[in-house]
Coordinates of C-alpha atoms and ligand atoms in Angstrom, one line a residue:
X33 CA 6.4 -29.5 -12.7
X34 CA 10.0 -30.7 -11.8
X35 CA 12.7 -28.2 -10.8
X36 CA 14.3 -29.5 -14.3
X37 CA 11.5 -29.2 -16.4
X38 CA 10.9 -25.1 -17.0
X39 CA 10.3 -24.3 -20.6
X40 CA 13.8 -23.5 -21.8
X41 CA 12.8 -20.4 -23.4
X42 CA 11.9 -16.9 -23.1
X43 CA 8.4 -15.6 -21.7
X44 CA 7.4 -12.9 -24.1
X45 CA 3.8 -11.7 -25.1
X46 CA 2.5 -14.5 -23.2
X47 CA 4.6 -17.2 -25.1
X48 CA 7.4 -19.2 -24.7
X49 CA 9.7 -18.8 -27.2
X50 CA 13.8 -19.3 -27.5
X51 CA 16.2 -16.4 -28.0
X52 CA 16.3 -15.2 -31.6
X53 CA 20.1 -16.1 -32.0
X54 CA 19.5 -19.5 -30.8
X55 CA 21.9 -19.2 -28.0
X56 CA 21.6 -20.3 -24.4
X57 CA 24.3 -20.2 -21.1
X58 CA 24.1 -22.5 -18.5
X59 CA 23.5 -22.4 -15.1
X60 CA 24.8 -24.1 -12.1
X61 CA 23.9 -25.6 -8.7
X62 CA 26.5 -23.9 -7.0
X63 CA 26.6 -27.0 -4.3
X64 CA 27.6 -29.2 -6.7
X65 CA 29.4 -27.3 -9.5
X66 CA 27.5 -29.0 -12.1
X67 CA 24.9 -27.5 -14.7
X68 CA 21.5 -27.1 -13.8
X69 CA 19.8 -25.8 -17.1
X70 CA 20.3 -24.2 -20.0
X71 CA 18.5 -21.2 -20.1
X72 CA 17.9 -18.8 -23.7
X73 CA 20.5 -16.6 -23.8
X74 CA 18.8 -12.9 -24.9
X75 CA 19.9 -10.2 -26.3
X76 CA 18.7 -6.3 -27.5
X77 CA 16.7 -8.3 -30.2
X78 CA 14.9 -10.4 -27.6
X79 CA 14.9 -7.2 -25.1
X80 CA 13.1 -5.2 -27.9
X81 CA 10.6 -7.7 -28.2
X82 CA 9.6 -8.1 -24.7
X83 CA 9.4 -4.1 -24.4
X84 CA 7.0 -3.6 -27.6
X85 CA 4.9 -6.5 -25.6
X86 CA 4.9 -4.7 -22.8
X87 CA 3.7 -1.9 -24.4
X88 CA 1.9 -3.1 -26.6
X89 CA 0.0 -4.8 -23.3
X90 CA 0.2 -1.0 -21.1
X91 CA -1.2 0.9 -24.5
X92 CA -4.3 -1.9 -24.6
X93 CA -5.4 -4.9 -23.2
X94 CA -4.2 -3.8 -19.2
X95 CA -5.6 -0.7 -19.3
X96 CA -9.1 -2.0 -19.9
X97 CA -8.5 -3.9 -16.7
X98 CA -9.6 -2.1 -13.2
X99 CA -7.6 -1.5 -10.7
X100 CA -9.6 -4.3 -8.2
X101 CA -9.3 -6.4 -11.1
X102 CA -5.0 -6.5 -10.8
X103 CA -5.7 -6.6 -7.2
X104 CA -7.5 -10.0 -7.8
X105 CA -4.8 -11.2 -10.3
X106 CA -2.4 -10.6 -8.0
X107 CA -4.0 -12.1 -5.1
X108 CA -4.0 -15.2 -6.9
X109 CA -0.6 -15.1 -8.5
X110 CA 0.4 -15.1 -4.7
X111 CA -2.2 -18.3 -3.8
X112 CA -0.8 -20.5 -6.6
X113 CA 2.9 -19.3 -5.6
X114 CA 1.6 -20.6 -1.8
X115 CA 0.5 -23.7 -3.3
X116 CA 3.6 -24.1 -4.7
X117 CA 5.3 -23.1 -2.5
X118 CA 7.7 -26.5 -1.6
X119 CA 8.4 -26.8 -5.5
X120 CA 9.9 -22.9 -5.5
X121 CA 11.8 -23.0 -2.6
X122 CA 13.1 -26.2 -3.8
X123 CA 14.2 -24.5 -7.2
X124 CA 15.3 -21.4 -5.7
X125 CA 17.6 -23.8 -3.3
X126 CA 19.2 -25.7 -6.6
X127 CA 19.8 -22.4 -8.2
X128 CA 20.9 -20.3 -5.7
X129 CA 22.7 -22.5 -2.9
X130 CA 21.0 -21.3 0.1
X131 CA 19.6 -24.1 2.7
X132 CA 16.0 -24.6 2.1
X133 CA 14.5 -23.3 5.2
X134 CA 15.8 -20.2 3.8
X135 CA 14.0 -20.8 0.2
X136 CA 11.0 -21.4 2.2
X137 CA 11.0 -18.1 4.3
X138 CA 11.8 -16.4 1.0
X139 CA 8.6 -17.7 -0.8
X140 CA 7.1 -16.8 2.3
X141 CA 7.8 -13.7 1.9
X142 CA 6.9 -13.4 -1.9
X143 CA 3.8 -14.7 -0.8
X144 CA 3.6 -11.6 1.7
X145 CA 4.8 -9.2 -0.5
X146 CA 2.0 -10.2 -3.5
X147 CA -0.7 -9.7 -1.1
X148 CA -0.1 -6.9 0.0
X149 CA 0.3 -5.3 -3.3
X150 CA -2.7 -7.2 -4.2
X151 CA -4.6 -5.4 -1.6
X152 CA -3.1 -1.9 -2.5
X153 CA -4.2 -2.0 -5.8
X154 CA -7.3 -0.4 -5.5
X155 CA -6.7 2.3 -3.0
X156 CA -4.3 4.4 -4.5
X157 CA -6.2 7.6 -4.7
X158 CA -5.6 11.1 -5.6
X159 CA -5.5 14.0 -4.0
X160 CA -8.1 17.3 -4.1
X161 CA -6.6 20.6 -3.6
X162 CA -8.0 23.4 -1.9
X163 CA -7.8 26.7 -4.2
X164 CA -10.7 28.4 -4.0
X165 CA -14.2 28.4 -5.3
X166 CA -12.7 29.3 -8.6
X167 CA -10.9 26.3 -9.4
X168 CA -11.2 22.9 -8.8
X169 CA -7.7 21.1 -9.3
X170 CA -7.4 17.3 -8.5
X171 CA -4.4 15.0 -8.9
X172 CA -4.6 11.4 -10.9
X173 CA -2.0 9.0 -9.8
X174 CA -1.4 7.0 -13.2
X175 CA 1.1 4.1 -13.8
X176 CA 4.5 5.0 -15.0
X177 CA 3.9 2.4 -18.1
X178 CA 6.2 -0.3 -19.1
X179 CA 8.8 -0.6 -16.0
X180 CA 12.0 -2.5 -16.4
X181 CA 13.0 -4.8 -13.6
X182 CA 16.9 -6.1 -13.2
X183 CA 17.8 -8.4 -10.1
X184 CA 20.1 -10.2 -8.5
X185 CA 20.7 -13.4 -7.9
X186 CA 20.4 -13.3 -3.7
X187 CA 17.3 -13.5 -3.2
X188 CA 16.4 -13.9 -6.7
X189 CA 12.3 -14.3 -6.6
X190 CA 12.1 -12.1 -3.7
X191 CA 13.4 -9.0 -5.0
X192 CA 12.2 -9.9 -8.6
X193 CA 8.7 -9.6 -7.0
X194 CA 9.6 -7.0 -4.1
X195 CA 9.5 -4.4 -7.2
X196 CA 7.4 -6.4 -9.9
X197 CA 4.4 -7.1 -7.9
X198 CA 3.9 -3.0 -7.1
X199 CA 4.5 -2.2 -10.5
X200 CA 1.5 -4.4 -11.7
X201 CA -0.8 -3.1 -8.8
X202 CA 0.0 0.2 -10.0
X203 CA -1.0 -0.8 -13.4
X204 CA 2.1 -0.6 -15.3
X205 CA 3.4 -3.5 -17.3
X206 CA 6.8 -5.3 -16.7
X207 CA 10.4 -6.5 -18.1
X208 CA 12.0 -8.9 -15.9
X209 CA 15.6 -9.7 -16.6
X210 CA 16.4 -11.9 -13.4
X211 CA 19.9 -12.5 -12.7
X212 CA 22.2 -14.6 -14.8
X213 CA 23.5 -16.7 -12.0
X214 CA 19.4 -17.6 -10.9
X215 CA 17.4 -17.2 -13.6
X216 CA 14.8 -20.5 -12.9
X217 CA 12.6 -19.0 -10.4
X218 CA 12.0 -16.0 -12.7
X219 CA 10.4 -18.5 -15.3
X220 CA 8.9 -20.7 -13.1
X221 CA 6.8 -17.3 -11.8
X222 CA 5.8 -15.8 -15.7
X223 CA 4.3 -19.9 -16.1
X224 CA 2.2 -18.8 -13.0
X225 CA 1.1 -15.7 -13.8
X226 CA -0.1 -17.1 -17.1
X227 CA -1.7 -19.8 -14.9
X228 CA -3.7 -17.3 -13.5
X229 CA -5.2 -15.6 -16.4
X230 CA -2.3 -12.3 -16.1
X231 CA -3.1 -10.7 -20.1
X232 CA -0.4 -11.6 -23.0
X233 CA 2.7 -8.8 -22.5
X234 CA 1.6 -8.1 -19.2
X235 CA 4.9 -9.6 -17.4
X236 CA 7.7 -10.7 -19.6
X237 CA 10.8 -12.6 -18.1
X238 CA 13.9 -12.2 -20.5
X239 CA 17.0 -14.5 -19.2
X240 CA 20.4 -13.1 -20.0
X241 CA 23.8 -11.1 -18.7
X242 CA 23.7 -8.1 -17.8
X243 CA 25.7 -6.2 -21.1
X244 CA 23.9 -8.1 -23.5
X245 CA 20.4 -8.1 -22.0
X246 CA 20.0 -5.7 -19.2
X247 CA 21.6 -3.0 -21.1
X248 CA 19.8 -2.5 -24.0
X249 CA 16.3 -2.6 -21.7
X250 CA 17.8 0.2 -19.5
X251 CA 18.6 2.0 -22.4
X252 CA 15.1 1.2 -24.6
X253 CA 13.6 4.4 -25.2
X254 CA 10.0 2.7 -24.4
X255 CA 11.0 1.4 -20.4
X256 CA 9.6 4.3 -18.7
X257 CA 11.3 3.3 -15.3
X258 CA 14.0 1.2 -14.0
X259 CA 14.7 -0.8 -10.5
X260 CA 17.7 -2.2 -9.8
X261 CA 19.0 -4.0 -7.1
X262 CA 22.7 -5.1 -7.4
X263 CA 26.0 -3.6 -6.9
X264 CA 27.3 0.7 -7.2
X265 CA 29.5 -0.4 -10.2
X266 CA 26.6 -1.1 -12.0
X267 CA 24.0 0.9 -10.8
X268 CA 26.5 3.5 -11.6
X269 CA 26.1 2.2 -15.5
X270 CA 22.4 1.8 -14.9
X271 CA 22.1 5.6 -14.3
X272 CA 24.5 6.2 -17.6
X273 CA 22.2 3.7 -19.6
X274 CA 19.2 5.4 -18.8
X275 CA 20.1 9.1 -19.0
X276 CA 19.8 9.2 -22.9
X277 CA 15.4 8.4 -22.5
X278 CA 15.7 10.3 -19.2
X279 CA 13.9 7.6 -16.8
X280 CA 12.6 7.4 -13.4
X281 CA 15.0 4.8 -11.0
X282 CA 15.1 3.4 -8.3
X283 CA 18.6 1.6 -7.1
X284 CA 19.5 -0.2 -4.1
X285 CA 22.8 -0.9 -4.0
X286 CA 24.3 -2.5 -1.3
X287 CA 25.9 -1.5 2.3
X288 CA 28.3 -2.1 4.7
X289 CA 26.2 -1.9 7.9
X290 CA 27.0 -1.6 11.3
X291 CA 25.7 -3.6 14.0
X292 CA 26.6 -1.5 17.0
X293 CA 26.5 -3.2 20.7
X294 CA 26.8 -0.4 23.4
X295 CA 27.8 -1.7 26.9
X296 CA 24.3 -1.9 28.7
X297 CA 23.3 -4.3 25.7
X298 CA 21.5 -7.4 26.0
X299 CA 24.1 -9.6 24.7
X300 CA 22.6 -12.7 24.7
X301 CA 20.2 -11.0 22.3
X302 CA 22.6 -9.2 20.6
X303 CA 24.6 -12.0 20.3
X304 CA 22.0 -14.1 18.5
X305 CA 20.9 -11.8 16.3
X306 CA 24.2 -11.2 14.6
X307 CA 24.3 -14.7 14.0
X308 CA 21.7 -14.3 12.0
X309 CA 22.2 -10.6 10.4
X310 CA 26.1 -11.5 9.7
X311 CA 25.5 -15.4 8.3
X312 CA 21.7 -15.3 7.2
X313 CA 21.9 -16.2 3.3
X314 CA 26.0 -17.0 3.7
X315 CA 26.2 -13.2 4.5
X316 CA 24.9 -12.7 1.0
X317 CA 22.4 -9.9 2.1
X318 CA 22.7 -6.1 1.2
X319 CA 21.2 -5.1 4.7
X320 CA 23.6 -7.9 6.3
X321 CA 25.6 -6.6 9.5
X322 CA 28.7 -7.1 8.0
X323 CA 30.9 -4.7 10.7
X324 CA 30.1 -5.8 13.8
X325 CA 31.1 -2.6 16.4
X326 CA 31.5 -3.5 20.0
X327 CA 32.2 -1.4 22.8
X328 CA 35.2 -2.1 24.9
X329 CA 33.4 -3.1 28.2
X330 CA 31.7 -5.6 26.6
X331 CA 34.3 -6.8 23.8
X332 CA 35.8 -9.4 25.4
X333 CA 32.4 -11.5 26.2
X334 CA 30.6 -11.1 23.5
X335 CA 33.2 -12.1 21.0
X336 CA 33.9 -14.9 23.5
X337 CA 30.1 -15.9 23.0
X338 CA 30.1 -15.0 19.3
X339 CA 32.7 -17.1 17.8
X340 CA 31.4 -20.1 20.3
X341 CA 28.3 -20.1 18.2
X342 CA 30.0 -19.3 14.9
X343 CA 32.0 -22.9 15.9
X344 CA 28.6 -24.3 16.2
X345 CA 27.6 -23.3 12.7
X346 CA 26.9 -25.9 10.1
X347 CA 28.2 -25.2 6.5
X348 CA 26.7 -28.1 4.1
X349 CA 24.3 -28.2 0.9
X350 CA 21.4 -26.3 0.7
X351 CA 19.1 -29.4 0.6
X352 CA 20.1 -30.8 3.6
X353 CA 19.4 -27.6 5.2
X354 CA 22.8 -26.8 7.0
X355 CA 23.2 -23.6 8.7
X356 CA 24.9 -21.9 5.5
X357 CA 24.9 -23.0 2.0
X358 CA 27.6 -22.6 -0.8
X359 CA 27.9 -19.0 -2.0
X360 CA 25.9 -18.3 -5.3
X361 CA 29.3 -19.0 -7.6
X362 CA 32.8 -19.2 -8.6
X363 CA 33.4 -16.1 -9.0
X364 CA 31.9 -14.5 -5.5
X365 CA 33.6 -17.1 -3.7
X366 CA 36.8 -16.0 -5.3
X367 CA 36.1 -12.4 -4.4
X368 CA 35.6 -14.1 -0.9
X369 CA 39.3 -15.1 -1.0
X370 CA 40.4 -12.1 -2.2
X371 CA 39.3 -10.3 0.2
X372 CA 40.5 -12.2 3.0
X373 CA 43.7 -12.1 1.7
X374 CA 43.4 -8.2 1.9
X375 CA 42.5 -8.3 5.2
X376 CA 45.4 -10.5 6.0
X377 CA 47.7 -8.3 3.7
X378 CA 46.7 -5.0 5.6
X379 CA 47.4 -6.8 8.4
X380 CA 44.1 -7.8 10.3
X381 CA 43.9 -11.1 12.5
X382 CA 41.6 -13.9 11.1
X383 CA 39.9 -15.4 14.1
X384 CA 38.1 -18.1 12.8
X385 CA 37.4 -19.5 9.4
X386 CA 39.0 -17.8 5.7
X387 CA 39.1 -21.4 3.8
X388 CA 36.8 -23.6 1.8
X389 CA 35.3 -26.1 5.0
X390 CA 37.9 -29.6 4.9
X391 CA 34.9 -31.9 4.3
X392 CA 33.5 -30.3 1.4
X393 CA 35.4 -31.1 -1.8
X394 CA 33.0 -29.9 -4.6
X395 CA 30.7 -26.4 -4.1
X396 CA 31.7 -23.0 -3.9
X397 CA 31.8 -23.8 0.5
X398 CA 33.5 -21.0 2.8
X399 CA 33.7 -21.4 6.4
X400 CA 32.6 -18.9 8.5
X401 CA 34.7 -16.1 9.2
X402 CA 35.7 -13.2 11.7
X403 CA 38.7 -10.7 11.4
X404 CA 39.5 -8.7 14.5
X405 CA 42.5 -5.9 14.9
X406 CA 40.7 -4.4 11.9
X407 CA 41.1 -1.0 11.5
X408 CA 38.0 1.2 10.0
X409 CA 40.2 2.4 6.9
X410 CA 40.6 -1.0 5.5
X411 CA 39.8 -2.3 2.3
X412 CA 37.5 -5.5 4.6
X413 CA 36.0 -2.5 6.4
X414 CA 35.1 0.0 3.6
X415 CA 34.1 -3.2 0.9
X416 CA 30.8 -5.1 0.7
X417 CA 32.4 -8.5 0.8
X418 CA 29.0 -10.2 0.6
X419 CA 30.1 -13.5 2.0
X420 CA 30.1 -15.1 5.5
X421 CA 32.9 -12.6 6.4
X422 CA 32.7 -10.3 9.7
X423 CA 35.0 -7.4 10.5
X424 CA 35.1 -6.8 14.2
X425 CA 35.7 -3.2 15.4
X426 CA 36.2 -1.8 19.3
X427 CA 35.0 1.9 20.5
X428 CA 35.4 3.8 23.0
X429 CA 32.5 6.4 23.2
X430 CA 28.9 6.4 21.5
X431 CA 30.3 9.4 19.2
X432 CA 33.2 7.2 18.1
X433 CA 30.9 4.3 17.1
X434 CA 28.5 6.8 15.0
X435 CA 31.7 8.6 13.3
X436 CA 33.1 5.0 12.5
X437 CA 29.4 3.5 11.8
X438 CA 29.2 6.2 8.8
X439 CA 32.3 6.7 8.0
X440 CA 31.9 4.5 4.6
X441 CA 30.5 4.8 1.2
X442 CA 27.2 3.2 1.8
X443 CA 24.3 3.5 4.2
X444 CA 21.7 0.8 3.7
X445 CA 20.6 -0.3 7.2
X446 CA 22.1 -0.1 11.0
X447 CA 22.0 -1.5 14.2
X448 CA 22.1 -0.5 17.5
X449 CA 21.7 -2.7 20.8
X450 CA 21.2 -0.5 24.1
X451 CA 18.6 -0.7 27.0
X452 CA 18.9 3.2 27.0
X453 CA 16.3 4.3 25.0
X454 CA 17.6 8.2 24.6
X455 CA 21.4 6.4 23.8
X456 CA 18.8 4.4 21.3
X457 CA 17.0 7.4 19.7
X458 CA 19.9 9.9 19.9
X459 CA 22.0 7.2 17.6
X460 CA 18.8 6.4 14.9
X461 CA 19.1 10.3 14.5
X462 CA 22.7 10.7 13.5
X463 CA 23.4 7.3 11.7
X464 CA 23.5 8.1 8.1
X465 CA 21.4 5.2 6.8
X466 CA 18.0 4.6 5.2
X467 CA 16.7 2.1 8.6
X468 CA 18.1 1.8 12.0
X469 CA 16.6 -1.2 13.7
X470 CA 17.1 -0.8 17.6
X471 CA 17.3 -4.1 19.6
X472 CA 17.1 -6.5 16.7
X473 CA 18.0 -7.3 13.0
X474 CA 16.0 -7.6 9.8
X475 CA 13.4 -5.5 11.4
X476 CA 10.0 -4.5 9.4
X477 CA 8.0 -6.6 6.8
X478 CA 6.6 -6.0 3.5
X479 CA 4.9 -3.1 4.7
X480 CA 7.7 -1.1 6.0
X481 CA 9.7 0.8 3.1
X482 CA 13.7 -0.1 2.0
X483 CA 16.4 2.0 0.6
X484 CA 19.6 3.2 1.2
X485 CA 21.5 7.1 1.4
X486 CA 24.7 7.9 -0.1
X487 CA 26.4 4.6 -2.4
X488 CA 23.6 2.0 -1.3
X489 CA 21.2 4.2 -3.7
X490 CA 18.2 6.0 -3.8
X491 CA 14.3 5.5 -3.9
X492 CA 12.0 3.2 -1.6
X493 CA 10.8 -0.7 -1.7
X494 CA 8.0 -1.8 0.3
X495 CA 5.4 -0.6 1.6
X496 CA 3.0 2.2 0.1
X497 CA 5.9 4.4 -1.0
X498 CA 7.0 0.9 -3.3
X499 CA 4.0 1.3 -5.5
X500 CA 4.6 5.5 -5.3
X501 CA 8.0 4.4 -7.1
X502 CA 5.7 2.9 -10.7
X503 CA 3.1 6.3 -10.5
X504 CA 3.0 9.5 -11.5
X505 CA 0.8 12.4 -10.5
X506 CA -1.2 13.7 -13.2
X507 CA -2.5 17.4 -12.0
X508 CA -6.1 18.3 -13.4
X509 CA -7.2 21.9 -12.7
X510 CA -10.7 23.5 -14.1
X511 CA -11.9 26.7 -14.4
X512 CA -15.4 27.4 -13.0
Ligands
NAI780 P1 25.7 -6.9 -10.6 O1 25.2 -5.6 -10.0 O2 26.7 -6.8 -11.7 O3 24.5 -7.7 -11.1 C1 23.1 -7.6 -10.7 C2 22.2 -7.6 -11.9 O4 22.6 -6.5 -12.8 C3 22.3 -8.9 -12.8 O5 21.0 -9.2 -13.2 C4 23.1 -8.5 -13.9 O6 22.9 -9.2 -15.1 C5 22.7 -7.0 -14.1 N1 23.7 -6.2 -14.9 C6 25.0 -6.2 -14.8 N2 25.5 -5.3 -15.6 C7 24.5 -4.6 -16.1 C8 24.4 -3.5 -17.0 N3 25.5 -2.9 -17.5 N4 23.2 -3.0 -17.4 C9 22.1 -3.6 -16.9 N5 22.1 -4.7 -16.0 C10 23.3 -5.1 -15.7 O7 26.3 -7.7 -9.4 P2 27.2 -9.1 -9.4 O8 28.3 -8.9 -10.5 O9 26.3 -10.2 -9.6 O10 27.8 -9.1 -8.0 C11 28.9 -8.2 -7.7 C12 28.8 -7.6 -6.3 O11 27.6 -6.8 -6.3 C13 28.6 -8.6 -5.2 O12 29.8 -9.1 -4.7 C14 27.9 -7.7 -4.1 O13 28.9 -6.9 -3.5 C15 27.1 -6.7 -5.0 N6 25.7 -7.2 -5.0 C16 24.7 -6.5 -4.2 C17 23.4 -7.0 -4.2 C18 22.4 -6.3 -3.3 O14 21.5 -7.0 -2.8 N7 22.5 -5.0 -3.2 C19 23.0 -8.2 -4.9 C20 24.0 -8.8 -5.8 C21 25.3 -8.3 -5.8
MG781 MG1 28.4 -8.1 -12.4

């Protein structure tokens, strides 16, 4: 199947069918400017209909299904995804923007992800709890039921399947509502999972915007659970939506992390990994380093080094695999440029970059870019900017770097760089953030659990406490 030929229609109940007002929106190839497809256009009507599928599916056919069973289903949801692989990454490039060596390392990682849900599926057990020869009490863990699942358009299969593929292991059944800005790959994976034999209502994939689609599955009285991944202003609505049915969530909602180099640092290392943690997906990452805080020994040189990389970086279409792509659309490249002019405006010093690259006339292109003089309070140091865009800050002492690291709204992930393993430890203790990677950037796989404190949200992804996140303990006790 071509990138261009997806069913242009809803996947509910196991069919394909078009939104019930006939409506569809288009989407873009943000490298280009020009429409990619035109994708069904749901609203509460559709939403309602996926959700009865789903339950329809938890209430029946998926519970007669054993847990190894959706550990096999799984396993080969993620085979056919790897023999696809080339054709995903290629539609995930198109729709997105990012350079397909990204694409690929994302499939990769959906790939990774499946598995090991896939394996997990039958080994979530219970507990039995000691009270006595009286009593014997137990625990059940049993799926939440029909979960709702509403992404973002960043890593858009990644993080649809980062929650999805836990919720099937667990046994529950889904609503997907991928992004409105990258809703292909979302498609593309409900014709897989039909491929591979996944029961009718099982996973539904409903395209849309977020007020007219997403809302009204938040608020459906049926969703049992949500998980969100996107920005606070929403996730803020997203708790709002869902406090009428009183459901279980799980929100991860961005950051403005800190990637802290200490003066004993390994700079060449440090230096190439912020490469990566402030430009990786054209800085459009929630866990991206996106303050960079250097200590004033080592300021000088490693900025020196820094930007003489950042002058190497390529900026070109994803499909010919530059070192950044175009940013996802219009509209976040204009938040781009309006944020650079705040920094400007408040009086920061642009190093490098702040414009659209001279040799790229179509695309939603921004070069690189580094602000130093920046001072903590401001707007481009408080904000997720979620573009190529660093903030450079200076410090002094190690408790000056921790006061300034957490001294914002958010607290997703943070970095420290040190050879001094108690300076190392000491800082992972009092940085108010859900990881700290020490020594390195994007730390952890698919096993490792995700999740941010304070404004970047609450609850876990990854890992075993993932698949906690779509069960619920069920405590049997019995008189003897
Ligand atoms: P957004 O949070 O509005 O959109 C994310 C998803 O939520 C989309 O699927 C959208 O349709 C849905 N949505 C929007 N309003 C909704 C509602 N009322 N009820 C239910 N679902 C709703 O993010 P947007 O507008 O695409 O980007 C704005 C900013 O959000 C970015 O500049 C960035 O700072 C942040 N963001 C953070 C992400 C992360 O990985 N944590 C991912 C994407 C954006
Ligand atoms: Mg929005």
């Amino acid at each position: 199947m071509s990138p261009y030929d997806l069913p242009n229609a809803l996947f509910i109940d196991g069919k394909w069918q078009p939104s019930i007002s006939g409506e569809t929106f288009d989407t873009f190839n943000p490298a280009t400017e020009e429409v990619l497809a035109k994708v069904p256009r749901a609203n509460a009507q559709d939403v309602h209909l996926a959700v009865q599928a789903a339950h329809r599916a938890f209430y029946g056919e998926w519970r007669q299904v054993t847990p190894a069973e959706r550990g096999k289903l799984l396993y080969r949801l993620a085979q056919t995804i790897q023999t696809n692989r080339e054709e995903l990454a290629k539609l995930e490039t198109l729709d997105n923007g990012k350079p397909l060596r990204e694409a690929l390392g994302d499939i990769d990682g959906v790939v990774q992800t499946i598995e090991y849900n896939a394996g997990a599926a039958d080994k979530l057990q219970g507990d039995t709890i000691p009270l006595g020869y009286e009593v014997v009490d137990f625990t059940w863990l049993e799926p939440l039921g029909v979960t709702a699942h509403i992404v973002p358009w960043n890593f858009p299969l990644g993080i649809a399947v980062r929650s999805v593929a836990p919720a099937l292991a667990a046994g529950c059944t889904v609503v997907l509502k991928p992004a409105e800005e990258t809703p292909l790959s979302a498609l593309r994976l409900a014709s897989l999972a039909q491929e591979v034999g996944f029961p009718d209502g099982v996973l539904n994939v409903v395209t849309g915007f977020g007020e007219e689609a997403g809302a009204p599955l938040v608020r459906h009285p049926w969703v049992r659970g949500v998980t969100f991944t996107g920005s606070a202003e929403t996730g803020r609505k997203i708790i709002a939506q869902s406090a009428e049915s009183l459901k279980s969530l799980v929100l991860e909602l961005g950051g403005k992390n800190a990637l802290i180099v200490f003066e004993d640092a390994d700079l060449d290392r440090a230096v190439e990994d912020a490469i990566e943690a402030v430009f990786g997906n054209c800085g459009q990452v929630c866990s991206a380093a996106s303050r960079l805080l250097l200590q004033r020994q080592i300021y000088q040189e490693f900025q020196r080094r820094f930007s003489e990389r950042v002058l190497q970086l390529s900026v070109a279409p994803g499909l010919e695999n530059g070192d950044l792509g175009p940013l996802v659309s219009r509209e976040q490249l204009e938040r781009a440029f309006s944020y650079i002019r705040s920094g400007l405006e408040e009086g920061a010093s642009l190093t490098l970059g702040g414009k659209r690259p001279e040799n790229l006339s179509r695309g939603y292109f921004l070069q690189p870019t580094i602000f130093e003089k920046v001072h903590p309070k401001m707007r481009i140091a408080q904000e997720e900017i979620f573009a190529p865009v660093v903030v450079v800050l200076s410090f002094e002492h190690d408790d000056e770097a921790l006061q300034i690291a957490n001294d914002v709204p958010y607290g997703l992930t943070a970095g420290i760089y040190t050879r001094d393993i108690r300076r190392a430890l000491t800082s992972a203790q009092w940085l108010e953030s859900g990881s700290v990677w020490i020594n390195g950037w994007y730390l952890g796989g698919v096993q490792a659990p995700t999740g941010g404190v304070k404004a970047s949200g609450f609850g876990r992804e990854r890992g075993l406490p993932g698949i906690h996140n779509y069960l619920q303990i069920k405590n049997v006790a019995i008189k003897l």
